[in-house]
The first five atom37 places (N, CA, C, CB, O) and aatype in JSON, in Angstrom:
{
  "aatype": [12, 0, 18, 10, 0, 11, 19, 14, 15, 0, 10, 5, 16, 3, 19, 16, 7, 10, 11, 17, 13, 11, 9, 13, 6, 3, 7, 13, 3, 7, 16, 11, 17, 7, 19, 3, 1, 12, 9, 0, 0, 8, 7, 2, 5, 16, 13, 16, 9, 14, 16, 4, 9, 0, 14, 7, 2, 18, 13, 10, 1, 19, 6, 12, 9, 0, 10, 8, 0, 0, 15, 15, 18, 14, 7, 0, 5, 13, 18, 10, 6, 4, 0, 5, 9, 2, 19, 19, 7, 15, 16, 7, 16, 11, 16, 14, 15, 16, 19, 15, 13, 14, 7, 0, 18, 11, 7, 16, 3, 14, 7, 9, 16, 9, 2, 9, 18, 18, 14, 16, 19, 16, 2, 18, 16, 9, 14, 7, 14, 0, 19, 13, 11, 4],
  "atom_mask": [
    [1, 1, 1, 1, 1],
    [1, 1, 1, 1, 1],
    [1, 1, 1, 1, 1],
    [1, 1, 1, 1, 1],
    [1, 1, 1, 1, 1],
    [1, 1, 1, 1, 1],
    [1, 1, 1, 1, 1],
    [1, 1, 1, 1, 1],
    [1, 1, 1, 1, 1],
    [1, 1, 1, 1, 1],
    [1, 1, 1, 1, 1],
    [1, 1, 1, 1, 1],
    [1, 1, 1, 1, 1],
    [1, 1, 1, 1, 1],
    [1, 1, 1, 1, 1],
    [1, 1, 1, 1, 1],
    [1, 1, 1, 0, 1],
    [1, 1, 1, 1, 1],
    [1, 1, 1, 1, 1],
    [1, 1, 1, 1, 1],
    [1, 1, 1, 1, 1],
    [1, 1, 1, 1, 1],
    [1, 1, 1, 1, 1],
    [1, 1, 1, 1, 1],
    [1, 1, 1, 1, 1],
    [1, 1, 1, 1, 1],
    [1, 1, 1, 0, 1],
    [1, 1, 1, 1, 1],
    [1, 1, 1, 1, 1],
    [1, 1, 1, 0, 1],
    [1, 1, 1, 1, 1],
    [1, 1, 1, 1, 1],
    [1, 1, 1, 1, 1],
    [1, 1, 1, 0, 1],
    [1, 1, 1, 1, 1],
    [1, 1, 1, 1, 1],
    [1, 1, 1, 1, 1],
    [1, 1, 1, 1, 1],
    [1, 1, 1, 1, 1],
    [1, 1, 1, 1, 1],
    [1, 1, 1, 1, 1],
    [1, 1, 1, 1, 1],
    [1, 1, 1, 0, 1],
    [1, 1, 1, 1, 1],
    [1, 1, 1, 1, 1],
    [1, 1, 1, 1, 1],
    [1, 1, 1, 1, 1],
    [1, 1, 1, 1, 1],
    [1, 1, 1, 1, 1],
    [1, 1, 1, 1, 1],
    [1, 1, 1, 1, 1],
    [1, 1, 1, 1, 1],
    [1, 1, 1, 1, 1],
    [1, 1, 1, 1, 1],
    [1, 1, 1, 1, 1],
    [1, 1, 1, 0, 1],
    [1, 1, 1, 1, 1],
    [1, 1, 1, 1, 1],
    [1, 1, 1, 1, 1],
    [1, 1, 1, 1, 1],
    [1, 1, 1, 1, 1],
    [1, 1, 1, 1, 1],
    [1, 1, 1, 1, 1],
    [1, 1, 1, 1, 1],
    [1, 1, 1, 1, 1],
    [1, 1, 1, 1, 1],
    [1, 1, 1, 1, 1],
    [1, 1, 1, 1, 1],
    [1, 1, 1, 1, 1],
    [1, 1, 1, 1, 1],
    [1, 1, 1, 1, 1],
    [1, 1, 1, 1, 1],
    [1, 1, 1, 1, 1],
    [1, 1, 1, 1, 1],
    [1, 1, 1, 0, 1],
    [1, 1, 1, 1, 1],
    [1, 1, 1, 1, 1],
    [1, 1, 1, 1, 1],
    [1, 1, 1, 1, 1],
    [1, 1, 1, 1, 1],
    [1, 1, 1, 1, 1],
    [1, 1, 1, 1, 1],
    [1, 1, 1, 1, 1],
    [1, 1, 1, 1, 1],
    [1, 1, 1, 1, 1],
    [1, 1, 1, 1, 1],
    [1, 1, 1, 1, 1],
    [1, 1, 1, 1, 1],
    [1, 1, 1, 0, 1],
    [1, 1, 1, 1, 1],
    [1, 1, 1, 1, 1],
    [1, 1, 1, 0, 1],
    [1, 1, 1, 1, 1],
    [1, 1, 1, 1, 1],
    [1, 1, 1, 1, 1],
    [1, 1, 1, 1, 1],
    [1, 1, 1, 1, 1],
    [1, 1, 1, 1, 1],
    [1, 1, 1, 1, 1],
    [1, 1, 1, 1, 1],
    [1, 1, 1, 1, 1],
    [1, 1, 1, 1, 1],
    [1, 1, 1, 0, 1],
    [1, 1, 1, 1, 1],
    [1, 1, 1, 1, 1],
    [1, 1, 1, 1, 1],
    [1, 1, 1, 0, 1],
    [1, 1, 1, 1, 1],
    [1, 1, 1, 1, 1],
    [1, 1, 1, 1, 1],
    [1, 1, 1, 0, 1],
    [1, 1, 1, 1, 1],
    [1, 1, 1, 1, 1],
    [1, 1, 1, 1, 1],
    [1, 1, 1, 1, 1],
    [1, 1, 1, 1, 1],
    [1, 1, 1, 1, 1],
    [1, 1, 1, 1, 1],
    [1, 1, 1, 1, 1],
    [1, 1, 1, 1, 1],
    [1, 1, 1, 1, 1],
    [1, 1, 1, 1, 1],
    [1, 1, 1, 1, 1],
    [1, 1, 1, 1, 1],
    [1, 1, 1, 1, 1],
    [1, 1, 1, 1, 1],
    [1, 1, 1, 1, 1],
    [1, 1, 1, 0, 1],
    [1, 1, 1, 1, 1],
    [1, 1, 1, 1, 1],
    [1, 1, 1, 1, 1],
    [1, 1, 1, 1, 1],
    [1, 1, 1, 1, 1],
    [1, 1, 1, 1, 1]
  ],
  "atom_positions": [
    [[3.97, 11.43, 3.32], [3.01, 10.89, 4.25], [3.76, 10.02, 5.24], [1.91, 10.08, 3.51], [4.84, 9.51, 4.95]],
    [[3.18, 9.87, 6.41], [3.77, 9.01, 7.43], [2.66, 8.21, 8.09], [4.55, 9.84, 8.5], [1.57, 8.72, 8.38]],
    [[2.95, 6.94, 8.32], [2.03, 6.0, 8.94], [2.72, 5.29, 10.09], [1.49, 4.99, 7.9], [3.95, 5.16, 10.09]],
    [[1.95, 4.82, 11.05], [2.43, 3.95, 12.12], [1.6, 2.68, 12.15], [2.37, 4.67, 13.5], [0.42, 2.68, 11.82]],
    [[2.26, 1.58, 12.54], [1.57, 0.3, 12.77], [2.13, -0.29, 14.06], [1.76, -0.7, 11.56], [3.34, -0.44, 14.2]],
    [[1.26, -0.61, 15.0], [1.68, -1.21, 16.28], [2.16, -2.63, 16.03], [0.51, -1.19, 17.32], [1.51, -3.4, 15.31]],
    [[3.3, -2.98, 16.63], [3.83, -4.34, 16.52], [4.18, -4.85, 17.91], [5.09, -4.37, 15.59], [4.48, -4.05, 18.8]],
    [[4.14, -6.16, 18.12], [4.41, -6.69, 19.45], [5.89, -6.63, 19.84], [3.94, -8.1, 19.52], [6.22, -6.64, 21.02]],
    [[6.78, -6.57, 18.85], [8.2, -6.61, 19.15], [8.99, -5.81, 18.13], [8.71, -8.06, 19.2], [8.66, -5.82, 16.94]],
    [[10.02, -5.11, 18.59], [10.9, -4.38, 17.68], [11.71, -5.33, 16.81], [11.84, -3.46, 18.46], [12.31, -4.91, 15.82]],
    [[11.73, -6.6, 17.16], [12.47, -7.6, 16.4], [11.67, -8.13, 15.22], [12.87, -8.74, 17.3], [12.21, -8.87, 14.38]],
    [[10.41, -7.77, 15.15], [9.55, -8.25, 14.06], [10.08, -7.75, 12.73], [8.08, -7.8, 14.26], [10.47, -6.59, 12.61]],
    [[10.1, -8.62, 11.73], [10.56, -8.23, 10.4], [9.48, -8.35, 9.35], [11.75, -9.06, 10.0], [9.63, -7.82, 8.25]],
    [[8.4, -9.04, 9.65], [7.32, -9.26, 8.69], [6.28, -8.14, 8.8], [6.67, -10.64, 8.93], [5.77, -7.86, 9.88]],
    [[5.98, -7.52, 7.68], [4.98, -6.45, 7.68], [3.63, -6.93, 7.15], [5.48, -5.26, 6.84], [2.68, -6.14, 7.06]],
    [[3.54, -8.19, 6.79], [2.29, -8.75, 6.26], [1.17, -8.63, 7.29], [2.49, -10.23, 5.85], [1.32, -9.04, 8.44]],
    [[0.06, -8.06, 6.85], [-1.11, -7.99, 7.7], [-1.12, -6.85, 8.72], [0.0, 0.0, 0.0], [-2.04, -6.74, 9.52]],
    [[-0.1, -6.01, 8.7], [-0.08, -4.91, 9.67], [-1.19, -3.91, 9.37], [1.28, -4.2, 9.66], [-1.59, -3.74, 8.22]],
    [[-1.67, -3.27, 10.41], [-2.72, -2.25, 10.32], [-2.09, -0.89, 10.55], [-3.87, -2.52, 11.35], [-1.55, -0.62, 11.62]],
    [[-2.14, -0.03, 9.55], [-1.45, 1.26, 9.55], [-2.42, 2.41, 9.74], [-0.67, 1.44, 8.24], [-3.55, 2.36, 9.24]],
    [[-2.0, 3.45, 10.46], [-2.79, 4.68, 10.56], [-1.88, 5.86, 10.21], [-3.4, 4.86, 11.99], [-0.71, 5.9, 10.58]],
    [[-2.45, 6.81, 9.48], [-1.69, 7.95, 8.98], [-1.54, 9.0, 10.08], [-2.38, 8.57, 7.74], [-2.51, 9.35, 10.75]],
    [[-0.31, 9.49, 10.25], [-0.05, 10.52, 11.26], [0.42, 11.84, 10.66], [0.98, 10.02, 12.24], [0.53, 12.83, 11.37]],
    [[0.71, 11.86, 9.35], [1.18, 13.09, 8.72], [0.96, 13.0, 7.22], [2.67, 13.36, 9.04], [1.04, 11.92, 6.63]],
    [[0.69, 14.15, 6.62], [0.63, 14.26, 5.16], [0.94, 15.68, 4.75], [-0.74, 13.81, 4.62], [0.69, 16.63, 5.49]],
    [[1.47, 15.82, 3.57], [1.73, 17.14, 2.98], [1.57, 16.97, 1.48], [3.16, 17.7, 3.36], [2.18, 16.08, 0.89]],
    [[0.78, 17.81, 0.86], [0.51, 17.68, -0.56], [0.7, 19.0, -1.28], [0.0, 0.0, 0.0], [1.82, 19.52, -1.35]],
    [[-0.37, 19.53, -1.81], [-0.35, 20.79, -2.57], [-1.26, 21.77, -1.86], [-0.8, 20.57, -4.06], [-2.43, 21.47, -1.62]],
    [[-0.73, 22.95, -1.53], [-1.52, 23.93, -0.79], [-2.14, 25.01, -1.68], [-0.65, 24.59, 0.26], [-2.64, 26.01, -1.18]],
    [[-2.1, 24.79, -2.98], [-2.64, 25.77, -3.92], [-1.56, 26.58, -4.61], [0.0, 0.0, 0.0], [-1.79, 27.15, -5.68]],
    [[-0.38, 26.63, -4.02], [0.73, 27.35, -4.63], [2.03, 26.54, -4.65], [0.95, 28.65, -3.91], [2.86, 26.71, -5.54]],
    [[2.2, 25.68, -3.66], [3.46, 24.94, -3.54], [3.2, 23.5, -3.15], [4.39, 25.62, -2.51], [2.29, 23.2, -2.37]],
    [[4.01, 22.59, -3.72], [3.93, 21.17, -3.4], [4.72, 20.86, -2.14], [4.44, 20.32, -4.57], [5.69, 21.55, -1.82]],
    [[4.3, 19.83, -1.43], [4.99, 19.4, -0.22], [6.45, 19.07, -0.47], [0.0, 0.0, 0.0], [7.3, 19.36, 0.37]],
    [[6.75, 18.47, -1.62], [8.14, 18.14, -1.93], [8.99, 19.4, -2.05], [8.23, 17.33, -3.23], [10.18, 19.39, -1.7]],
    [[8.41, 20.49, -2.53], [9.16, 21.76, -2.61], [9.46, 22.3, -1.21], [8.36, 22.8, -3.42], [10.52, 22.88, -0.98]],
    [[8.52, 22.11, -0.29], [8.78, 22.52, 1.09], [9.9, 21.67, 1.71], [7.5, 22.42, 1.94], [10.74, 22.18, 2.46]],
    [[9.9, 20.39, 1.4], [10.94, 19.52, 1.92], [12.31, 19.87, 1.33], [10.61, 18.06, 1.64], [13.31, 19.87, 2.04]],
    [[12.35, 20.17, 0.05], [13.6, 20.59, -0.59], [14.1, 21.88, 0.04], [13.41, 20.78, -2.11], [15.3, 22.01, 0.32]],
    [[13.2, 22.83, 0.27], [13.59, 24.11, 0.9], [14.13, 23.88, 2.31], [12.39, 25.07, 0.94], [14.92, 24.69, 2.81]],
    [[13.7, 22.79, 2.96], [14.18, 22.44, 4.31], [15.4, 21.51, 4.24], [13.04, 21.78, 5.13], [15.74, 20.84, 5.21]],
    [[16.04, 21.47, 3.07], [17.25, 20.67, 2.88], [17.01, 19.19, 3.09], [18.35, 21.15, 3.82], [17.86, 18.48, 3.64]],
    [[15.84, 18.71, 2.66], [15.53, 17.29, 2.73], [14.95, 16.84, 4.06], [0.0, 0.0, 0.0], [14.73, 15.64, 4.26]],
    [[14.7, 17.77, 4.94], [14.15, 17.41, 6.25], [12.64, 17.57, 6.27], [14.78, 18.27, 7.35], [12.08, 18.48, 5.66]],
    [[12.0, 16.68, 6.98], [10.55, 16.75, 7.19], [10.29, 16.39, 8.64], [9.77, 15.8, 6.2], [10.76, 15.36, 9.12]],
    [[9.55, 17.21, 9.33], [9.24, 16.91, 10.73], [7.74, 16.7, 10.9], [9.74, 18.05, 11.66], [6.93, 17.29, 10.18]],
    [[7.41, 15.87, 11.86], [6.02, 15.64, 12.24], [6.03, 15.1, 13.66], [5.3, 14.66, 11.25], [7.06, 14.66, 14.16]],
    [[4.89, 15.13, 14.29], [4.77, 14.74, 15.69], [4.05, 13.41, 15.82], [4.03, 15.82, 16.49], [3.02, 13.19, 15.18]],
    [[4.6, 12.54, 16.64], [3.93, 11.28, 16.96], [2.75, 11.61, 17.88], [4.92, 10.23, 17.63], [2.94, 12.31, 18.88]],
    [[1.55, 11.14, 17.59], [0.4, 11.44, 18.46], [0.63, 10.99, 19.9], [-0.87, 10.78, 17.91], [1.1, 9.87, 20.14]],
    [[0.32, 11.84, 20.84], [0.54, 11.53, 22.26], [-0.55, 10.65, 22.85], [0.64, 12.81, 23.06], [-0.39, 10.15, 23.96]],
    [[-1.63, 10.45, 22.13], [-2.75, 9.69, 22.67], [-2.73, 8.21, 22.3], [-4.04, 10.29, 22.22], [-3.65, 7.47, 22.64]],
    [[-1.68, 7.78, 21.6], [-1.59, 6.36, 21.27], [-0.85, 5.62, 22.38], [-0.89, 6.15, 19.91], [-0.12, 6.23, 23.16]],
    [[-1.03, 4.33, 22.43], [-0.38, 3.5, 23.45], [1.13, 3.48, 23.24], [-0.95, 2.06, 23.44], [1.6, 3.48, 22.1]],
    [[1.88, 3.46, 24.32], [3.33, 3.31, 24.17], [3.66, 1.91, 23.63], [4.04, 3.56, 25.53], [2.83, 1.0, 23.7]],
    [[4.84, 1.77, 23.11], [5.26, 0.46, 22.64], [5.96, 0.52, 21.31], [0.0, 0.0, 0.0], [6.34, 1.59, 20.84]],
    [[6.14, -0.63, 20.72], [6.84, -0.77, 19.45], [5.91, -0.52, 18.27], [7.46, -2.16, 19.34], [4.77, -0.98, 18.24]],
    [[6.43, 0.22, 17.31], [5.69, 0.56, 16.1], [6.64, 0.48, 14.91], [5.06, 1.96, 16.2], [7.85, 0.65, 15.03]],
    [[6.05, 0.22, 13.75], [6.76, 0.44, 12.5], [6.32, 1.8, 12.0], [6.48, -0.71, 11.44], [5.13, 2.13, 12.01]],
    [[7.27, 2.59, 11.57], [7.02, 3.9, 10.96], [7.24, 3.74, 9.47], [7.94, 5.02, 11.57], [8.3, 3.29, 9.04]],
    [[6.26, 4.12, 8.68], [6.35, 4.07, 7.21], [6.23, 5.51, 6.71], [5.23, 3.14, 6.57], [5.22, 6.16, 6.95]],
    [[7.24, 5.99, 6.02], [7.18, 7.31, 5.4], [7.27, 7.11, 3.89], [8.33, 8.26, 5.91], [8.01, 6.26, 3.4]],
    [[6.51, 7.9, 3.17], [6.48, 7.73, 1.72], [6.28, 9.05, 0.99], [5.4, 6.76, 1.32], [5.67, 9.99, 1.51]],
    [[6.81, 9.07, -0.21], [6.58, 10.17, -1.14], [6.02, 9.55, -2.42], [7.91, 11.0, -1.42], [6.4, 8.44, -2.8]],
    [[5.13, 10.26, -3.06], [4.59, 9.8, -4.34], [5.05, 10.77, -5.41], [3.02, 9.69, -4.3], [4.7, 11.96, -5.37]],
    [[5.81, 10.29, -6.37], [6.25, 11.09, -7.51], [5.13, 11.09, -8.55], [7.59, 10.56, -8.11], [4.67, 10.02, -8.97]],
    [[4.7, 12.26, -8.95], [3.55, 12.38, -9.83], [3.9, 12.82, -11.25], [2.57, 13.35, -9.25], [3.0, 13.09, -12.05]],
    [[5.18, 12.9, -11.58], [5.57, 13.43, -12.88], [5.09, 12.56, -14.05], [7.08, 13.55, -12.93], [5.01, 13.05, -15.17]],
    [[4.79, 11.31, -13.81], [4.28, 10.42, -14.87], [2.91, 9.87, -14.52], [5.26, 9.28, -15.11], [2.5, 8.84, -15.07]],
    [[2.2, 10.52, -13.61], [0.94, 9.98, -13.07], [-0.3, 10.34, -13.86], [0.77, 10.44, -11.67], [-1.41, 10.16, -13.36]],
    [[-0.15, 10.86, -15.08], [-1.34, 11.23, -15.84], [-2.13, 10.0, -16.27], [-0.95, 12.05, -17.06], [-3.31, 10.11, -16.61]],
    [[-1.5, 8.83, -16.27], [-2.21, 7.58, -16.52], [-1.66, 6.51, -15.59], [-2.08, 7.14, -18.02], [-0.51, 6.57, -15.15]],
    [[-2.51, 5.53, -15.29], [-2.13, 4.44, -14.4], [-1.32, 3.42, -15.19], [-3.37, 3.78, -13.75], [-1.69, 3.11, -16.32]],
    [[-0.24, 2.89, -14.65], [0.35, 3.05, -13.33], [1.55, 3.99, -13.33], [0.76, 1.7, -12.8], [2.68, 3.55, -13.13]],
    [[1.33, 5.26, -13.54], [2.43, 6.21, -13.67], [3.0, 6.73, -12.37], [0.0, 0.0, 0.0], [4.18, 7.08, -12.32]],
    [[2.2, 6.81, -11.3], [2.7, 7.31, -10.02], [3.8, 6.4, -9.51], [1.56, 7.42, -8.97], [3.72, 5.18, -9.64]],
    [[4.84, 7.01, -8.94], [5.96, 6.24, -8.4], [6.01, 6.44, -6.89], [7.31, 6.67, -9.07], [5.98, 7.57, -6.41]],
    [[6.1, 5.34, -6.16], [6.07, 5.36, -4.7], [7.48, 5.14, -4.16], [5.11, 4.3, -4.15], [8.15, 4.17, -4.51]],
    [[7.91, 6.04, -3.3], [9.2, 5.93, -2.64], [8.93, 5.87, -1.14], [10.15, 7.14, -3.02], [8.42, 6.83, -0.56]],
    [[9.28, 4.76, -0.52], [8.97, 4.63, 0.9], [10.11, 3.96, 1.65], [7.68, 3.84, 1.08], [10.95, 3.26, 1.09]],
    [[10.1, 4.22, 2.93], [11.05, 3.63, 3.87], [10.29, 3.28, 5.13], [12.24, 4.59, 4.17], [9.29, 3.9, 5.47]],
    [[10.78, 2.28, 5.84], [10.21, 1.91, 7.12], [11.3, 1.88, 8.18], [9.5, 0.54, 7.04], [12.46, 1.61, 7.89]],
    [[10.9, 2.15, 9.41], [11.82, 2.08, 10.54], [11.07, 1.51, 11.73], [12.41, 3.49, 10.88], [9.85, 1.67, 11.84]],
    [[11.79, 0.85, 12.61], [11.22, 0.35, 13.86], [11.46, 1.41, 14.92], [11.86, -1.04, 14.27], [12.59, 1.86, 15.11]],
    [[10.4, 1.81, 15.61], [10.53, 2.83, 16.65], [9.85, 2.33, 17.93], [9.92, 4.19, 16.2], [9.01, 1.44, 17.9]],
    [[10.24, 2.94, 19.04], [9.64, 2.63, 20.33], [9.06, 3.93, 20.87], [10.68, 2.0, 21.33], [9.8, 4.88, 21.15]],
    [[7.74, 3.98, 21.01], [7.06, 5.16, 21.54], [7.07, 5.04, 23.07], [5.59, 5.29, 20.97], [6.56, 4.07, 23.62]],
    [[7.65, 6.04, 23.73], [7.73, 6.05, 25.2], [7.12, 7.34, 25.73], [9.21, 5.9, 25.67], [6.94, 8.3, 24.99]],
    [[6.8, 7.34, 27.0], [6.28, 8.54, 27.64], [4.82, 8.8, 27.39], [0.0, 0.0, 0.0], [4.27, 9.78, 27.89]],
    [[4.19, 7.96, 26.64], [2.77, 8.11, 26.34], [1.97, 7.2, 27.25], [2.48, 7.8, 24.85], [2.4, 6.1, 27.6]],
    [[0.8, 7.67, 27.63], [-0.11, 6.82, 28.4], [-1.43, 6.67, 27.66], [-0.35, 7.41, 29.82], [-2.45, 6.29, 28.23]],
    [[-1.39, 6.99, 26.36], [-2.6, 6.96, 25.55], [-3.17, 5.58, 25.36], [0.0, 0.0, 0.0], [-2.48, 4.57, 25.51]],
    [[-4.44, 5.56, 25.02], [-5.12, 4.3, 24.77], [-5.95, 4.35, 23.49], [-6.02, 3.95, 25.94], [-6.7, 3.42, 23.2]],
    [[-5.82, 5.42, 22.71], [-6.6, 5.56, 21.49], [-6.22, 4.48, 20.49], [-6.39, 6.96, 20.86], [-5.05, 4.11, 20.38]],
    [[-7.2, 3.97, 19.8], [-6.97, 2.99, 18.74], [-7.49, 3.57, 17.43], [-7.66, 1.62, 19.08], [-8.69, 3.48, 17.13]],
    [[-6.6, 4.15, 16.66], [-7.02, 4.79, 15.4], [-7.56, 3.77, 14.4], [-5.84, 5.54, 14.78], [-7.22, 2.59, 14.45]],
    [[-8.4, 4.24, 13.49], [-8.82, 3.37, 12.39], [-7.61, 3.16, 11.48], [-10.04, 3.99, 11.59], [-6.75, 4.02, 11.38]],
    [[-7.57, 2.0, 10.83], [-6.37, 1.6, 10.11], [-6.66, 1.19, 8.67], [-5.68, 0.48, 10.83], [-7.81, 0.97, 8.29]],
    [[-5.58, 1.09, 7.9], [-5.63, 0.6, 6.53], [-4.53, -0.45, 6.38], [-5.45, 1.76, 5.49], [-3.65, -0.58, 7.24]],
    [[-4.58, -1.18, 5.29], [-3.57, -2.19, 5.0], [-2.83, -1.82, 3.72], [-4.21, -3.58, 4.87], [-3.37, -1.15, 2.84]],
    [[-1.58, -2.27, 3.64], [-0.79, -2.14, 2.42], [-0.38, -3.53, 1.97], [0.47, -1.23, 2.64], [0.18, -4.29, 2.76]],
    [[-0.65, -3.88, 0.72], [-1.35, -3.07, -0.27], [-2.84, -2.98, 0.06], [-1.15, -3.64, -1.67], [-3.36, -3.75, 0.86]],
    [[-3.49, -2.03, -0.58], [-4.92, -1.89, -0.41], [-5.38, -0.51, 0.01], [0.0, 0.0, 0.0], [-6.55, -0.19, -0.16]],
    [[-4.49, 0.31, 0.56], [-4.91, 1.63, 1.04], [-5.18, 2.59, -0.11], [-3.85, 2.21, 1.95], [-5.93, 3.56, 0.04]],
    [[-4.57, 2.34, -1.26], [-4.74, 3.21, -2.42], [-5.24, 2.37, -3.6], [-3.42, 3.93, -2.79], [-4.97, 1.18, -3.7]],
    [[-5.98, 3.05, -4.49], [-6.41, 2.44, -5.74], [-5.85, 3.29, -6.89], [-7.98, 2.32, -5.82], [-5.64, 4.49, -6.74]],
    [[-5.62, 2.65, -8.01], [-5.11, 3.38, -9.17], [-6.02, 4.48, -9.65], [0.0, 0.0, 0.0], [-5.58, 5.41, -10.32]],
    [[-7.3, 4.4, -9.3], [-8.27, 5.41, -9.72], [-8.39, 6.56, -8.72], [-9.62, 4.77, -9.92], [-9.11, 7.53, -8.99]],
    [[-7.71, 6.47, -7.59], [-7.75, 7.57, -6.61], [-7.22, 8.85, -7.26], [-6.92, 7.23, -5.34], [-6.22, 8.81, -7.98]],
    [[-7.89, 9.99, -7.02], [-7.45, 11.23, -7.66], [-6.02, 11.65, -7.29], [-8.41, 12.34, -7.31], [-5.38, 12.38, -8.04]],
    [[-5.53, 11.21, -6.15], [-4.16, 11.55, -5.76], [-3.13, 10.6, -6.33], [0.0, 0.0, 0.0], [-1.93, 10.8, -6.14]],
    [[-3.58, 9.55, -7.02], [-2.68, 8.58, -7.64], [-2.58, 8.81, -9.14], [-3.15, 7.15, -7.35], [-1.49, 8.75, -9.71]],
    [[-3.7, 9.06, -9.77], [-3.71, 9.35, -11.2], [-4.12, 10.8, -11.39], [-4.68, 8.39, -11.97], [-5.27, 11.17, -11.17]],
    [[-3.14, 11.62, -11.8], [-3.36, 13.06, -11.97], [-2.33, 13.61, -12.95], [-3.26, 13.8, -10.6], [-1.16, 13.23, -12.93]],
    [[-2.79, 14.49, -13.8], [-1.86, 15.19, -14.7], [-1.46, 16.48, -14.01], [-2.52, 15.47, -16.12], [-2.29, 17.38, -13.86]],
    [[-0.22, 16.59, -13.6], [0.24, 17.78, -12.87], [0.7, 18.89, -13.81], [1.37, 17.41, -11.92], [1.1, 19.96, -13.36]],
    [[0.65, 18.63, -15.13], [1.16, 19.61, -16.09], [0.05, 20.41, -16.77], [1.99, 18.91, -17.14], [0.19, 21.62, -16.96]],
    [[-1.05, 19.76, -17.12], [-2.13, 20.46, -17.79], [-3.43, 19.71, -17.54], [-1.86, 20.61, -19.31], [-3.45, 18.49, -17.67]],
    [[-4.5, 20.39, -17.21], [-4.53, 21.82, -16.87], [-3.81, 22.09, -15.54], [-5.99, 22.31, -16.79], [-3.51, 21.16, -14.79]],
    [[-3.55, 23.33, -15.28], [-2.84, 23.72, -14.07], [-3.57, 23.16, -12.84], [-2.72, 25.25, -13.98], [-4.78, 23.31, -12.69]],
    [[-2.8, 22.53, -11.96], [-3.38, 21.96, -10.74], [-3.77, 23.09, -9.79], [-2.38, 20.99, -10.05], [-2.97, 23.97, -9.5]],
    [[-5.01, 23.04, -9.32], [-5.47, 24.03, -8.34], [-5.73, 23.4, -6.98], [-6.74, 24.72, -8.84], [-5.74, 24.09, -5.96]],
    [[-5.94, 22.07, -6.97], [-6.07, 21.35, -5.7], [-5.63, 19.92, -5.92], [-7.54, 21.41, -5.15], [-5.61, 19.42, -7.05]],
    [[-5.27, 19.27, -4.85], [-4.77, 17.9, -4.91], [-5.35, 17.12, -3.74], [-3.22, 17.86, -4.9], [-5.26, 17.55, -2.59]],
    [[-5.92, 15.97, -4.03], [-6.47, 15.1, -3.01], [-5.4, 14.09, -2.61], [-7.76, 14.38, -3.51], [-5.05, 13.22, -3.41]],
    [[-4.89, 14.19, -1.4], [-3.87, 13.27, -0.92], [-4.51, 11.9, -0.73], [-3.23, 13.77, 0.41], [-5.56, 11.79, -0.09]],
    [[-3.91, 10.86, -1.29], [-4.51, 9.53, -1.17], [-4.44, 8.96, 0.24], [-3.84, 8.58, -2.13], [-3.65, 9.41, 1.07]],
    [[-5.26, 7.97, 0.47], [-5.25, 7.29, 1.76], [-6.24, 7.89, 2.74], [0.0, 0.0, 0.0], [-7.03, 8.77, 2.41]],
    [[-6.18, 7.38, 3.96], [-7.13, 7.84, 4.99], [-6.76, 9.23, 5.49], [-7.16, 6.86, 6.16], [-5.7, 9.77, 5.18]],
    [[-7.66, 9.78, 6.28], [-7.39, 11.06, 6.94], [-6.28, 10.87, 7.98], [-8.69, 11.64, 7.61], [-6.08, 9.77, 8.49]],
    [[-5.59, 11.94, 8.29], [-4.57, 11.91, 9.34], [-5.26, 11.71, 10.68], [-3.72, 13.22, 9.34], [-6.23, 12.39, 10.99]],
    [[-4.74, 10.77, 11.47], [-5.27, 10.53, 12.81], [-4.96, 11.72, 13.72], [-4.69, 9.22, 13.4], [-3.82, 12.2, 13.75]],
    [[-5.95, 12.19, 14.43], [-5.78, 13.28, 15.41], [-6.26, 12.8, 16.76], [-6.57, 14.56, 14.97], [-7.24, 12.06, 16.87]],
    [[-5.55, 13.23, 17.8], [-5.93, 12.83, 19.16], [-7.18, 13.53, 19.56], [-4.82, 13.14, 20.15], [-7.66, 13.34, 20.68]]
  ]
}
């Protein structure tokens, strides 16, 4: 998953209170997991920054959720990284709905607590808000 949060300065280091909106997600398509697609792409994952958002400084948060121990809470493991980016060339003014971290996920969310081994997974609900679309 990937999220953006608008910040006033690229020099900002505090993420407390930031408002995040999701711009990408990949989960289970019925036959293959998103992580398998990323492995097949040699660890690369691409996504597009929405063109309708305002230009400026943003924090980019990308995360993967390991579900191998997620059959009970708190088994899911979160792996995330953040980067400071500057969105240029956009003249957008859209203000997406946002979530906060912590708080965007609950331990009872079906995408957080799930047994991926039995019964066979046929669908997966990706946690968090819907992906923002222009």
